[in-house]
Short mmCIF file of C-alpha atoms and ligand atoms in Angstrom, two decimals:
data_model
loop_
_atom_site.label_atom_id
_atom_site.label_comp_id
_atom_site.label_asym_id
_atom_site.label_seq_id
_atom_site.Cartn_x
_atom_site.Cartn_y
_atom_site.Cartn_z
CA MET A 1 4.15 -0.82 -16.03
CA SER A 2 0.92 -2.61 -16.26
CA GLY A 3 -0.94 0.14 -18.16
CA ALA A 4 -2.64 -2.82 -20.08
CA ALA A 5 -4.02 -3.94 -16.46
CA LEU A 6 -5.97 -0.92 -16.22
CA PRO A 7 -9.80 -0.87 -17.08
CA SER A 8 -10.56 0.59 -20.87
CA LEU A 9 -9.77 4.44 -20.67
CA GLN A 10 -11.08 6.38 -23.08
CA PRO A 11 -8.50 7.79 -25.54
CA VAL A 12 -9.26 11.57 -26.02
CA GLN A 13 -8.65 11.37 -29.78
CA ASP A 14 -11.46 9.27 -30.44
CA VAL A 15 -14.07 11.75 -29.13
CA SER A 16 -15.03 13.31 -32.07
CA GLY A 17 -14.79 17.14 -32.67
CA HIS A 18 -13.64 19.85 -30.68
CA ALA A 19 -17.19 21.32 -30.07
CA ARG A 20 -17.83 18.19 -28.17
CA LEU A 21 -14.69 18.42 -26.23
CA ALA A 22 -15.19 21.99 -25.05
CA ASP A 23 -18.29 20.71 -23.45
CA LYS A 24 -16.37 18.41 -21.15
CA ILE A 25 -14.10 18.29 -18.53
CA LEU A 26 -10.89 16.24 -18.48
CA LEU A 27 -9.81 14.36 -15.55
CA ILE A 28 -6.07 13.41 -15.29
CA ALA A 29 -5.79 10.78 -13.19
CA CYS A 30 -3.48 8.13 -11.22
CA GLY A 31 -3.86 4.99 -12.94
CA ALA A 32 -4.69 3.50 -9.57
CA LEU A 33 -8.01 5.09 -9.42
CA ALA A 34 -9.30 4.59 -13.00
CA ARG A 35 -11.65 1.81 -12.18
CA GLU A 36 -12.98 3.85 -9.33
CA ILE A 37 -13.55 6.85 -11.72
CA LEU A 38 -15.14 4.90 -14.27
CA ASP A 39 -17.48 3.40 -11.68
CA LEU A 40 -18.49 6.74 -10.16
CA LYS A 41 -18.76 8.26 -13.52
CA GLU A 42 -21.32 5.26 -14.60
CA ALA A 43 -23.68 5.37 -11.33
CA ASN A 44 -23.50 8.93 -11.54
CA GLY A 45 -24.23 9.60 -15.07
CA TRP A 46 -21.56 12.13 -15.02
CA ALA A 47 -21.39 11.96 -18.95
CA HIS A 48 -19.06 15.35 -19.23
CA LEU A 49 -16.16 13.72 -17.41
CA ASP A 50 -13.49 12.51 -19.55
CA LEU A 51 -10.58 10.18 -18.28
CA GLN A 52 -6.76 9.90 -19.19
CA CYS A 53 -4.67 8.13 -16.73
CA LEU A 54 -0.86 8.36 -15.75
CA PRO A 55 0.90 5.16 -14.69
CA ALA A 56 0.23 3.98 -11.34
CA ASN A 57 3.73 3.22 -10.65
CA LEU A 58 4.42 6.78 -10.69
CA HIS A 59 3.82 6.66 -6.93
CA LEU A 60 7.03 4.87 -6.56
CA TRP A 61 8.87 7.53 -7.87
CA PRO A 62 6.88 10.73 -6.54
CA ASP A 63 9.53 13.38 -7.71
CA ARG A 64 8.38 12.38 -11.40
CA ILE A 65 4.68 12.92 -10.47
CA THR A 66 4.27 16.91 -10.81
CA GLU A 67 5.93 16.80 -14.44
CA ALA A 68 4.01 14.23 -15.82
CA VAL A 69 0.81 15.77 -14.40
CA ALA A 70 1.94 19.21 -15.90
CA ALA A 71 2.86 17.39 -19.31
CA ALA A 72 -0.63 15.97 -19.49
CA VAL A 73 -2.29 19.24 -18.72
CA GLN A 74 -0.31 20.97 -21.16
CA GLN A 75 -1.16 18.35 -23.94
CA TYR A 76 -4.90 18.38 -23.30
CA ARG A 77 -5.76 21.72 -22.00
CA ALA A 78 -6.61 23.30 -25.30
CA ASP A 79 -8.93 20.76 -26.16
CA TYR A 80 -11.13 21.25 -22.80
CA ALA A 81 -13.16 23.53 -21.06
CA GLN A 82 -11.60 22.51 -17.84
CA ILE A 83 -9.16 20.05 -16.14
CA PHE A 84 -9.34 18.40 -12.69
CA VAL A 85 -6.45 16.42 -11.66
CA VAL A 86 -7.49 13.41 -9.83
CA TYR A 87 -4.25 13.21 -7.30
CA ALA A 88 -3.58 14.21 -4.01
CA ASP A 89 -0.35 15.13 -2.72
CA CYS A 90 1.11 11.75 -3.08
CA GLY A 91 4.63 12.46 -1.70
CA THR A 92 5.24 15.69 -3.74
CA GLY A 93 5.69 17.70 -0.69
CA GLY A 94 3.21 20.57 -2.02
CA GLN A 95 4.76 20.72 -5.14
CA LEU A 96 2.04 19.41 -7.34
CA ALA A 97 -0.35 21.51 -5.53
CA SER A 98 1.59 24.90 -6.41
CA LYS A 99 2.00 23.72 -10.07
CA CYS A 100 -1.95 23.09 -10.13
CA ALA A 101 -2.15 26.51 -8.78
CA GLU A 102 0.10 27.79 -11.14
CA LEU A 103 -1.51 26.11 -14.17
CA GLY A 104 -5.41 27.17 -13.01
CA VAL A 105 -6.40 23.56 -12.66
CA GLY A 106 -8.24 21.96 -9.39
CA MET A 107 -7.05 18.96 -7.60
CA VAL A 108 -8.24 16.13 -4.89
CA GLU A 109 -7.33 17.31 -1.40
CA GLY A 110 -5.39 15.33 0.95
CA PRO A 111 -2.21 13.69 1.49
CA HIS A 112 -2.80 10.37 -0.45
CA CYS A 113 -6.03 8.09 -1.76
CA TYR A 114 -5.71 6.14 1.67
CA SER A 115 -6.78 9.46 3.42
CA PHE A 116 -9.02 10.68 0.76
CA PHE A 117 -10.77 7.24 0.64
CA GLU A 118 -11.44 7.08 4.16
CA GLY A 119 -12.60 10.65 4.29
CA ASN A 120 -9.24 13.48 4.74
CA GLN A 121 -11.09 14.13 7.98
CA THR A 122 -10.99 10.49 9.58
CA PHE A 123 -8.16 9.47 8.55
CA ALA A 124 -6.51 12.61 9.93
CA ALA A 125 -8.13 11.93 13.34
CA ARG A 126 -7.28 8.02 13.16
CA ALA A 127 -3.67 8.96 12.15
CA GLU A 128 -2.17 9.07 15.73
CA ASP A 129 -3.31 5.77 16.76
CA GLU A 130 -3.01 3.88 13.25
CA PHE A 131 0.64 4.81 12.30
CA THR A 132 1.61 1.17 12.29
CA ALA A 133 -1.01 0.34 9.93
CA PHE A 134 -0.14 -0.43 6.35
CA TYR A 135 -3.09 0.22 3.79
CA LEU A 136 -4.46 -1.47 0.77
CA THR A 137 -7.34 0.04 -1.55
CA ASP A 138 -9.17 -2.19 -3.95
CA PHE A 139 -6.72 -1.31 -6.61
CA LEU A 140 -3.77 -2.81 -4.60
CA VAL A 141 -5.26 -5.78 -3.23
CA ARG A 142 -5.75 -6.51 -7.33
CA GLN A 143 -2.29 -5.55 -8.08
CA PHE A 144 -0.23 -6.64 -4.82
CA ASP A 145 2.20 -8.40 -6.68
CA ALA A 146 2.65 -6.08 -9.22
CA PHE A 147 2.55 -2.88 -7.01
CA VAL A 148 3.68 -4.03 -3.54
CA TRP A 149 5.59 -7.38 -3.43
CA LYS A 150 7.88 -7.10 -6.84
CA PRO A 151 8.61 -3.46 -6.18
CA MET A 152 9.77 -4.33 -2.63
CA GLY A 153 11.86 -7.34 -3.98
CA LEU A 154 10.12 -9.61 -1.87
CA ASP A 155 9.54 -12.29 -4.73
CA ARG A 156 13.43 -12.07 -5.25
CA HIS A 157 14.29 -11.42 -1.69
CA PRO A 158 11.74 -12.97 0.81
CA GLU A 159 14.26 -12.05 3.48
CA LEU A 160 13.76 -8.28 3.12
CA ARG A 161 10.06 -8.72 4.30
CA ASP A 162 11.15 -8.03 8.18
CA MET A 163 13.23 -5.01 7.24
CA ILE A 164 10.57 -3.53 5.38
CA PHE A 165 7.38 -4.26 7.24
CA GLY A 166 8.68 -5.14 10.42
CA ASN A 167 7.56 -2.13 12.43
CA TYR A 168 4.09 -2.48 10.78
CA GLU A 169 1.46 -4.27 12.84
CA LYS A 170 -1.75 -4.46 10.79
CA LEU A 171 -2.99 -4.49 7.20
CA VAL A 172 -5.76 -2.47 6.91
CA TYR A 173 -8.01 -3.18 3.66
CA GLN A 174 -10.01 0.06 2.50
CA ALA A 175 -12.64 -1.42 0.61
CA GLN A 176 -14.15 0.77 -1.92
CA THR A 177 -16.44 -2.16 -2.98
CA GLU A 178 -18.39 -4.80 -1.46
CA ASP A 179 -16.22 -7.78 -2.71
CA ALA A 180 -15.88 -10.96 -0.92
CA ALA A 181 -12.82 -12.32 -3.27
CA LEU A 182 -10.90 -8.85 -2.74
CA ASP A 183 -11.49 -9.53 1.06
CA ALA A 184 -9.99 -12.76 0.90
CA LYS A 185 -7.28 -11.88 -1.20
CA ALA A 186 -6.24 -8.68 1.00
CA ARG A 187 -6.50 -11.29 4.22
CA GLU A 188 -3.69 -13.41 2.54
CA CYS A 189 -1.62 -10.48 1.21
CA ALA A 190 -1.96 -9.67 5.16
CA ALA A 191 -0.78 -13.29 6.06
CA ARG A 192 2.45 -12.74 3.35
CA LEU A 193 3.49 -9.53 4.92
CA GLY A 194 3.09 -11.24 8.62
CA LEU A 195 0.66 -8.51 9.70
CA ALA A 196 -2.79 -8.71 11.29
CA TYR A 197 -5.71 -7.81 9.21
CA GLU A 198 -8.39 -5.88 9.02
CA ARG A 199 -11.27 -4.88 6.45
CA ARG A 200 -12.62 -1.33 6.42
CA PHE A 201 -15.39 -0.50 4.01
CA THR A 202 -14.70 2.97 2.66
CA GLY A 203 -16.67 3.32 -0.18
CA TYR A 204 -14.94 6.24 -2.74
CA GLY A 205 -14.68 8.94 0.38
CA ASP A 206 -14.04 12.00 -0.45
CA LEU A 207 -13.29 11.41 -4.33
CA ARG A 208 -16.90 11.22 -4.68
CA GLY A 209 -17.51 14.51 -3.42
CA ALA A 210 -14.62 16.18 -5.25
CA LEU A 211 -15.95 14.84 -8.61
CA ALA A 212 -19.35 15.65 -7.75
CA ALA A 213 -18.66 19.07 -7.65
CA LEU A 214 -17.02 19.31 -11.25
CA ALA A 215 -20.29 20.57 -12.63
CA PRO A 216 -21.16 20.26 -16.25
CA PRO A 217 -19.39 23.25 -18.40
CA HIS A 218 -22.10 25.61 -19.78
CA HIS A 219 -22.28 26.53 -23.42
CA ILE A 220 -22.20 30.28 -23.69
CA PRO A 221 -25.97 31.48 -24.95
CA MET B 1 27.49 -9.62 -11.94
CA ALA B 2 28.72 -12.66 -12.93
CA ASP B 3 29.75 -15.18 -10.45
CA ASP B 4 30.36 -18.28 -12.73
CA ASP B 5 33.65 -17.63 -13.62
CA GLU B 6 34.71 -18.01 -9.90
CA ILE B 7 36.50 -14.96 -8.68
CA ILE B 8 39.16 -15.68 -6.10
CA LEU B 9 39.04 -12.40 -3.94
CA SER B 10 42.31 -13.43 -2.30
CA GLU B 11 44.25 -13.54 -5.50
CA LEU B 12 43.04 -10.21 -6.56
CA PRO B 13 45.74 -7.35 -6.50
CA ASP B 14 44.39 -4.15 -4.25
CA ASP B 15 43.14 -2.34 -6.58
CA GLU B 16 41.37 -5.02 -8.61
CA LEU B 17 40.11 -6.31 -5.36
CA VAL B 18 38.57 -2.74 -4.47
CA LEU B 19 36.99 -2.54 -7.73
CA GLN B 20 35.28 -6.18 -7.32
CA MET B 21 34.14 -5.09 -3.67
CA HIS B 22 32.32 -2.34 -5.44
CA ASP B 23 30.47 -4.50 -7.56
CA ASP B 24 29.95 -7.24 -4.84
CA LEU B 25 28.53 -4.24 -2.73
CA TYR B 26 26.38 -3.05 -5.41
CA ASP B 27 25.24 -6.58 -5.77
CA GLY B 28 24.38 -7.00 -2.59
CA LEU B 29 26.75 -9.79 -1.55
CA LYS B 30 27.36 -9.97 1.96
CA GLU B 31 29.76 -12.77 2.45
CA GLU B 32 31.86 -11.65 -0.47
CA ILE B 33 32.17 -8.26 1.51
CA GLU B 34 33.43 -9.77 4.92
CA GLU B 35 35.67 -11.54 2.76
CA GLY B 36 37.27 -8.66 1.17
CA THR B 37 37.26 -6.48 4.32
CA ARG B 38 39.25 -8.95 5.84
CA ILE B 39 41.50 -9.56 3.00
CA LEU B 40 42.32 -5.73 2.87
CA LEU B 41 42.80 -5.81 6.27
CA ASP B 42 45.10 -8.85 6.41
CA ARG B 43 47.42 -7.04 3.89
CA GLY B 44 47.87 -4.34 6.34
CA TRP B 45 45.28 -1.42 5.05
CA THR B 46 43.84 0.75 7.88
CA PRO B 47 40.58 -0.20 8.83
CA TYR B 48 39.65 3.61 7.74
CA ASP B 49 41.14 2.93 4.41
CA VAL B 50 39.20 -0.29 3.97
CA LEU B 51 35.82 1.61 5.08
CA THR B 52 36.57 4.82 2.90
CA LYS B 53 37.94 3.27 -0.17
CA ALA B 54 36.31 -0.26 -0.65
CA LEU B 55 32.95 0.43 1.22
CA VAL B 56 32.13 3.78 1.43
CA SER B 57 32.90 4.73 -2.02
CA GLY B 58 31.19 1.57 -3.44
CA MET B 59 28.12 2.67 -1.34
CA LYS B 60 28.25 6.32 -2.96
CA ILE B 61 27.79 4.65 -6.61
CA VAL B 62 24.51 2.49 -4.93
CA GLY B 63 23.23 5.94 -3.97
CA ASP B 64 23.72 7.92 -7.39
CA ASP B 65 22.02 5.11 -9.12
CA PHE B 66 19.33 5.15 -6.70
CA ARG B 67 18.73 8.49 -7.13
CA ASP B 68 19.08 8.18 -11.09
CA GLY B 69 16.00 5.82 -10.95
CA ILE B 70 18.65 2.69 -11.75
CA LEU B 71 18.29 0.95 -8.66
CA PHE B 72 15.20 0.66 -6.49
CA VAL B 73 14.32 0.28 -2.88
CA PRO B 74 15.11 -3.59 -2.58
CA GLU B 75 18.82 -3.31 -4.33
CA VAL B 76 19.44 -0.37 -1.81
CA LEU B 77 18.71 -2.55 1.18
CA LEU B 78 20.76 -5.30 0.14
CA SER B 79 23.69 -3.24 -0.62
CA ALA B 80 23.36 -1.53 2.76
CA ASN B 81 23.08 -4.71 4.34
CA ALA B 82 26.15 -5.90 2.65
CA MET B 83 27.98 -2.94 3.94
CA LYS B 84 26.64 -3.13 7.18
CA SER B 85 28.62 -6.59 7.50
CA GLY B 86 31.76 -5.10 6.59
CA MET B 87 31.34 -1.94 8.51
CA THR B 88 30.63 -4.36 11.84
CA ILE B 89 34.20 -5.80 11.41
CA LEU B 90 35.67 -2.26 11.12
CA LYS B 91 34.18 -0.94 13.68
CA PRO B 92 35.66 -1.95 16.97
CA LEU B 93 38.94 -1.72 14.85
CA LEU B 94 38.42 2.00 13.86
CA ALA B 95 38.40 3.10 17.58
CA GLU B 96 41.49 1.43 18.24
CA THR B 97 43.22 2.70 15.23
CA GLY B 98 42.58 6.42 15.81
CA ALA B 99 40.40 7.10 13.08
CA PRO B 100 39.46 10.53 12.16
CA ARG B 101 36.53 11.81 14.56
CA MET B 102 34.19 14.15 12.72
CA GLY B 103 31.57 14.82 15.19
CA LYS B 104 28.41 13.19 16.42
CA MET B 105 24.98 13.11 15.13
CA VAL B 106 21.55 11.94 16.56
CA ILE B 107 19.05 10.98 13.99
CA GLY B 108 15.50 9.60 14.03
CA THR B 109 12.33 9.50 11.82
CA VAL B 110 9.85 11.99 13.13
CA LYS B 111 6.57 10.91 15.03
CA GLY B 112 3.67 9.38 12.82
CA ASP B 113 6.03 8.20 10.51
CA ILE B 114 7.82 4.64 10.35
CA HIS B 115 9.71 4.79 7.12
CA ASP B 116 13.29 4.18 8.06
CA ILE B 117 15.43 3.11 4.89
CA GLY B 118 16.89 6.54 3.91
CA LYS B 119 17.53 7.25 7.67
CA ASN B 120 19.09 4.17 8.16
CA LEU B 121 21.25 4.58 5.04
CA VAL B 122 22.21 8.05 5.89
CA ALA B 123 23.07 6.57 9.53
CA MET B 124 25.49 4.29 8.03
CA MET B 125 27.06 6.73 5.32
CA MET B 126 27.53 9.38 8.26
CA GLU B 127 29.14 6.49 10.38
CA GLY B 128 31.07 5.49 7.22
CA ALA B 129 32.30 9.05 6.99
CA GLY B 130 33.76 9.04 10.99
CA PHE B 131 30.45 10.45 12.54
CA GLU B 132 29.49 8.91 15.57
CA VAL B 133 25.54 8.38 15.62
CA VAL B 134 23.12 7.92 17.65
CA ASP B 135 20.02 6.40 15.94
CA LEU B 136 16.67 6.84 17.87
CA GLY B 137 14.85 5.01 15.22
CA ILE B 138 11.24 5.83 13.91
CA ASN B 139 8.13 7.82 15.20
CA ASN B 140 10.22 10.05 17.55
CA SER B 141 8.09 13.10 19.57
CA VAL B 142 9.55 15.93 20.76
CA GLU B 143 10.36 14.77 23.99
CA LYS B 144 12.53 12.06 22.67
CA TYR B 145 14.52 13.96 20.27
CA LEU B 146 15.04 16.45 23.39
CA GLU B 147 15.87 13.63 25.76
CA ALA B 148 18.66 12.53 23.08
CA LEU B 149 20.07 15.99 22.62
CA ASP B 150 20.31 16.26 26.24
CA SER B 151 22.16 12.57 27.07
CA GLU B 152 24.09 12.71 24.05
CA THR B 153 25.43 16.34 23.48
CA PRO B 154 25.57 15.68 19.83
CA ASP B 155 27.07 18.24 16.93
CA ILE B 156 24.20 17.43 14.57
CA LEU B 157 20.24 16.75 14.87
CA GLY B 158 19.08 14.59 11.72
CA MET B 159 15.30 14.25 11.24
CA SER B 160 13.83 11.70 8.42
CA ALA B 161 10.22 12.06 7.26
CA LEU B 162 8.78 10.37 4.12
CA LEU B 163 5.09 11.25 4.43
CA THR B 164 3.54 14.70 3.63
CA THR B 165 1.46 14.25 6.85
CA THR B 166 4.67 13.96 9.19
CA MET B 167 7.14 16.54 7.47
CA PRO B 168 5.54 19.27 9.38
CA TYR B 169 6.38 18.03 12.58
CA MET B 170 9.85 18.80 11.79
CA LYS B 171 9.21 21.96 12.66
CA VAL B 172 7.67 21.21 15.86
CA VAL B 173 10.96 20.13 17.17
CA ILE B 174 12.83 23.16 15.61
CA ASP B 175 10.18 25.31 17.35
CA THR B 176 10.64 24.04 20.71
CA LEU B 177 14.44 23.96 20.33
CA LYS B 178 13.97 27.82 19.51
CA GLU B 179 11.51 28.34 22.45
CA LYS B 180 14.01 26.55 24.88
CA GLY B 181 17.01 28.89 23.55
CA MET B 182 18.79 25.57 22.23
CA ARG B 183 18.67 26.14 18.60
CA GLU B 184 21.98 27.43 17.90
CA ASP B 185 23.48 24.50 20.14
CA TYR B 186 22.94 22.32 17.08
CA ILE B 187 23.23 21.89 13.47
CA VAL B 188 19.91 20.42 12.05
CA LEU B 189 19.91 18.47 8.95
CA VAL B 190 16.64 17.09 7.44
CA GLY B 191 15.60 14.96 4.60
CA GLY B 192 13.48 12.47 3.38
CA ALA B 193 11.99 11.98 -0.22
CA PRO B 194 8.99 14.44 -0.21
CA LEU B 195 11.03 17.73 1.34
CA ASN B 196 12.83 20.25 -0.63
CA GLU B 197 15.40 23.09 -0.07
CA GLU B 198 12.68 25.61 0.54
CA PHE B 199 10.98 23.50 2.85
CA GLY B 200 13.91 22.96 4.93
CA LYS B 201 14.62 26.79 4.83
CA ALA B 202 11.07 27.24 6.05
CA ILE B 203 10.98 25.59 8.96
CA GLY B 204 14.27 26.81 10.02
CA ALA B 205 16.43 23.86 9.53
CA ASP B 206 20.29 24.49 8.83
CA ALA B 207 19.77 22.36 5.46
CA TYR B 208 17.85 20.11 3.78
CA CYS B 209 19.73 17.09 1.98
CA ARG B 210 18.70 15.22 -0.80
CA ASP B 211 20.61 11.97 -0.16
CA ALA B 212 23.30 10.23 2.00
CA ALA B 213 26.18 11.65 0.02
CA VAL B 214 25.11 15.38 0.12
CA ALA B 215 24.27 14.64 3.88
CA VAL B 216 27.55 13.80 4.81
CA GLU B 217 29.43 16.56 2.76
CA THR B 218 26.98 19.17 4.14
CA ALA B 219 27.50 17.88 7.70
CA LYS B 220 31.41 17.84 7.50
CA GLN B 221 31.09 21.73 6.16
CA LEU B 222 28.84 22.80 8.78
CA VAL B 223 30.91 21.10 11.27
CA ALA B 224 33.91 22.61 10.19
CA ARG B 225 32.15 25.93 9.78
CA ARG B 226 31.08 25.63 13.54
CA HIS B 227 34.62 25.05 14.83
CA ASN B 228 35.90 27.79 12.87
CA GLN B 229 33.71 30.13 14.69
CA PRO B 230 34.73 32.36 17.31
CA GLY B 231 33.37 31.21 21.11
CA ALA B 232 32.15 28.13 19.08
C1 B12 C 301 9.92 1.62 0.37
C2 B12 C 301 8.39 2.66 0.68
C3 B12 C 301 7.68 2.18 1.87
C4 B12 C 301 8.16 0.97 2.77
C5 B12 C 301 8.77 1.53 3.91
C6 B12 C 301 9.82 0.39 4.49
C7 B12 C 301 10.64 1.29 5.71
N1 B12 C 301 10.90 0.39 6.36
O1 B12 C 301 11.01 2.26 5.58
C8 B12 C 301 6.53 0.51 2.78
C9 B12 C 301 6.04 -0.28 1.86
C10 B12 C 301 6.43 -0.21 4.24
C11 B12 C 301 5.68 1.79 3.07
C12 B12 C 301 4.82 2.12 3.88
C13 B12 C 301 4.00 3.47 3.64
N2 B12 C 301 4.00 4.35 2.61
CO1 B12 C 301 5.84 4.69 1.82
N3 B12 C 301 7.02 4.65 0.54
C14 B12 C 301 8.06 3.86 0.29
C15 B12 C 301 8.62 4.58 -1.30
C16 B12 C 301 8.60 3.89 -2.17
C17 B12 C 301 10.21 4.63 -1.09
C18 B12 C 301 10.90 5.12 0.22
C19 B12 C 301 12.24 4.52 0.31
O2 B12 C 301 12.47 3.90 1.28
N4 B12 C 301 13.18 5.16 -0.63
C20 B12 C 301 14.75 4.57 -0.37
C21 B12 C 301 15.48 5.67 0.35
C22 B12 C 301 17.04 5.35 0.23
O3 B12 C 301 15.47 6.96 -0.04
P1 B12 C 301 14.76 8.33 0.86
O4 B12 C 301 13.79 7.38 2.08
O5 B12 C 301 14.48 9.21 0.35
O6 B12 C 301 16.11 8.51 1.65
C23 B12 C 301 17.05 9.32 1.13
C24 B12 C 301 16.85 10.99 0.99
O7 B12 C 301 15.74 11.32 1.09
C25 B12 C 301 17.94 11.28 2.28
N5 B12 C 301 17.21 11.55 3.54
C26 B12 C 301 16.21 10.66 4.20
N6 B12 C 301 15.79 11.05 5.63
C27 B12 C 301 17.02 11.51 5.97
C28 B12 C 301 17.13 12.49 7.02
C29 B12 C 301 18.25 13.05 7.00
C30 B12 C 301 18.86 13.88 8.67
C31 B12 C 301 18.98 13.73 5.71
C32 B12 C 301 20.04 14.64 6.11
C33 B12 C 301 18.74 12.98 4.69
C34 B12 C 301 17.79 12.00 4.69
O8 B12 C 301 18.80 10.23 2.38
C35 B12 C 301 18.54 9.05 2.04
C36 B12 C 301 19.61 8.20 1.27
O9 B12 C 301 19.79 8.86 0.30
C37 B12 C 301 8.49 6.10 -1.06
C38 B12 C 301 8.14 6.80 -2.51
C39 B12 C 301 9.58 7.25 -2.85
N7 B12 C 301 10.27 6.84 -3.63
O10 B12 C 301 10.07 7.99 -1.88
C40 B12 C 301 6.66 5.84 -0.61
C41 B12 C 301 5.91 6.75 -0.02
C42 B12 C 301 7.03 7.59 0.87
N8 B12 C 301 5.03 6.04 0.82
C43 B12 C 301 3.91 6.59 0.86
C44 B12 C 301 2.81 6.15 1.77
C45 B12 C 301 1.52 6.75 1.37
C46 B12 C 301 2.80 4.90 2.29
C47 B12 C 301 1.79 4.53 3.33
C48 B12 C 301 0.70 5.31 3.93
C49 B12 C 301 1.32 3.50 2.38
C50 B12 C 301 0.12 2.63 2.66
N9 B12 C 301 -0.07 1.88 1.72
O11 B12 C 301 0.03 2.37 3.81
C51 B12 C 301 2.63 3.65 4.38
C52 B12 C 301 3.34 4.61 5.52
C53 B12 C 301 2.90 4.19 6.83
C54 B12 C 301 3.85 5.03 8.15
N10 B12 C 301 2.81 5.17 9.12
O12 B12 C 301 4.57 5.60 7.87
C55 B12 C 301 4.10 7.98 -0.15
C56 B12 C 301 3.88 9.05 0.72
C57 B12 C 301 2.52 9.98 0.18
C58 B12 C 301 2.35 11.30 1.05
N11 B12 C 301 1.72 12.06 0.45
O13 B12 C 301 3.32 11.59 1.96
C59 B12 C 301 5.24 7.36 -1.05
C60 B12 C 301 5.59 9.03 -1.45
C61 B12 C 301 4.79 6.80 -1.98
C62 B12 C 301 3.65 7.37 -2.79
N12 B12 C 301 3.60 8.44 -3.67
O14 B12 C 301 2.49 6.97 -2.57
N13 B12 C 301 6.45 2.78 2.14
#
């Protein structure tokens, strides 16, 4: 897994002293959201948010997500005032939500990041007409080879492309940021998959609201 | 597996050839599977034995290793392709030679969902186990399922969903069957990675099946149970 490809995270161990951590909220997030979270954090001055990421490729094995998140919550919960899980359902079939409820931690609403980036309501409203779309986010455009092309075996077996993507019609690049290079790369990804191309600017969608709602924990006076 | 020391399939005794076919299936080697299938038939094997002993049991290994995280999607696809090419040879012969008939299944991925790899695998393994399978493909509405149930009169309805957003649609289909008083006419099996046993129960399916092997076993059991019921 390309943990190394992720933007530098803040290891919890480096933050000095329990007193300071107790003021903070820890985000336990999918590695595919690291850059976006750090960007939001910086832009909004959310110094009370710390970040720990789990490998983004867990999304290929959704049956492992719940357990991995639960283990991370257990590992860090004593150190933080609050923990928030930056995952949507992500194919856990409601299991992650039940686990988070059981552990008393919040999580992002929605089925997956393609939905919350677009805004869960907008995505749901559009779903009926757009079920033959394959979505890429900024992360997936950057990591297309590592997270789509190779796991689907297309580097070794290009003949599988039409078995895998044959029912798809277009690639929708949900752009979180304005970036011409990513736009060009996403267009190229669409061509490689044999799909029509559409770019749609989404920004951070519901992710922004979910993180903005995490008010800094207060000291007991 | 190693194919440098050229293995001549036709020179292998039956038991070794079958094991070699399991390896070739695992490696997704289509032509080798076709060749092995023909050799066994030429040696007088019944098509049913070739299917179950060489192909289905080989594919079961692939299924187990996918479940255990040893193989991933592309390997499963390649193996499935290889198995399909063997089955293409066997299919016409199976009917002629009176292979056991287990029952009939209509299967499809639900509306809004176009994941079909798992559904295709289930369809193939059910065929391999002697079920007649009618595959409705992807994105099936209630109407499409009902139409097929009506025209095909299967024993089993199978629904697949891989998205949390599409799995609730299975309940829509089952509720419609109930409304129309048709629910008891069919065994309803559901599957797909985000589903679980609890969900299967909650929506009123007869069973949730974790993988194709479980689907086959469950289907056999439930069909047998139905046939043993008085008045069924
Ligand atoms: C391969 C794959 C794809 C392929 C699909 C190719 C195809 N032709 O099907 C591609 C890359 C195109 C794809 C697209 C998308 N995918 Co996808 N995909 C997967 C992946 C990695 C594997 C699924 C698979 O094929 N497994 C292999 C087969 C053999 O296993 P299986 O499907 O589970 O089937 C077995 C059992 O479940 C059971 N079974 C299945 N069906 C049935 C039916 C019956 C009746 C029975 C008895 C048993 C049964 O038996 C099968 C055989 O053993 C899963 C993650 C995962 N590991 O499940 C994500 C996953 C399902 N996808 C996901 C998503 C989000 C999408 C996209 C929206 C992503 C995007 N970027 O646009 C689109 C969806 C488009 C749409 N409208 O459907 C999410 C779903 C999240 C959620 N909350 O629902 C998952 C969970 C990944 C993730 N965590 O993000 N995907």
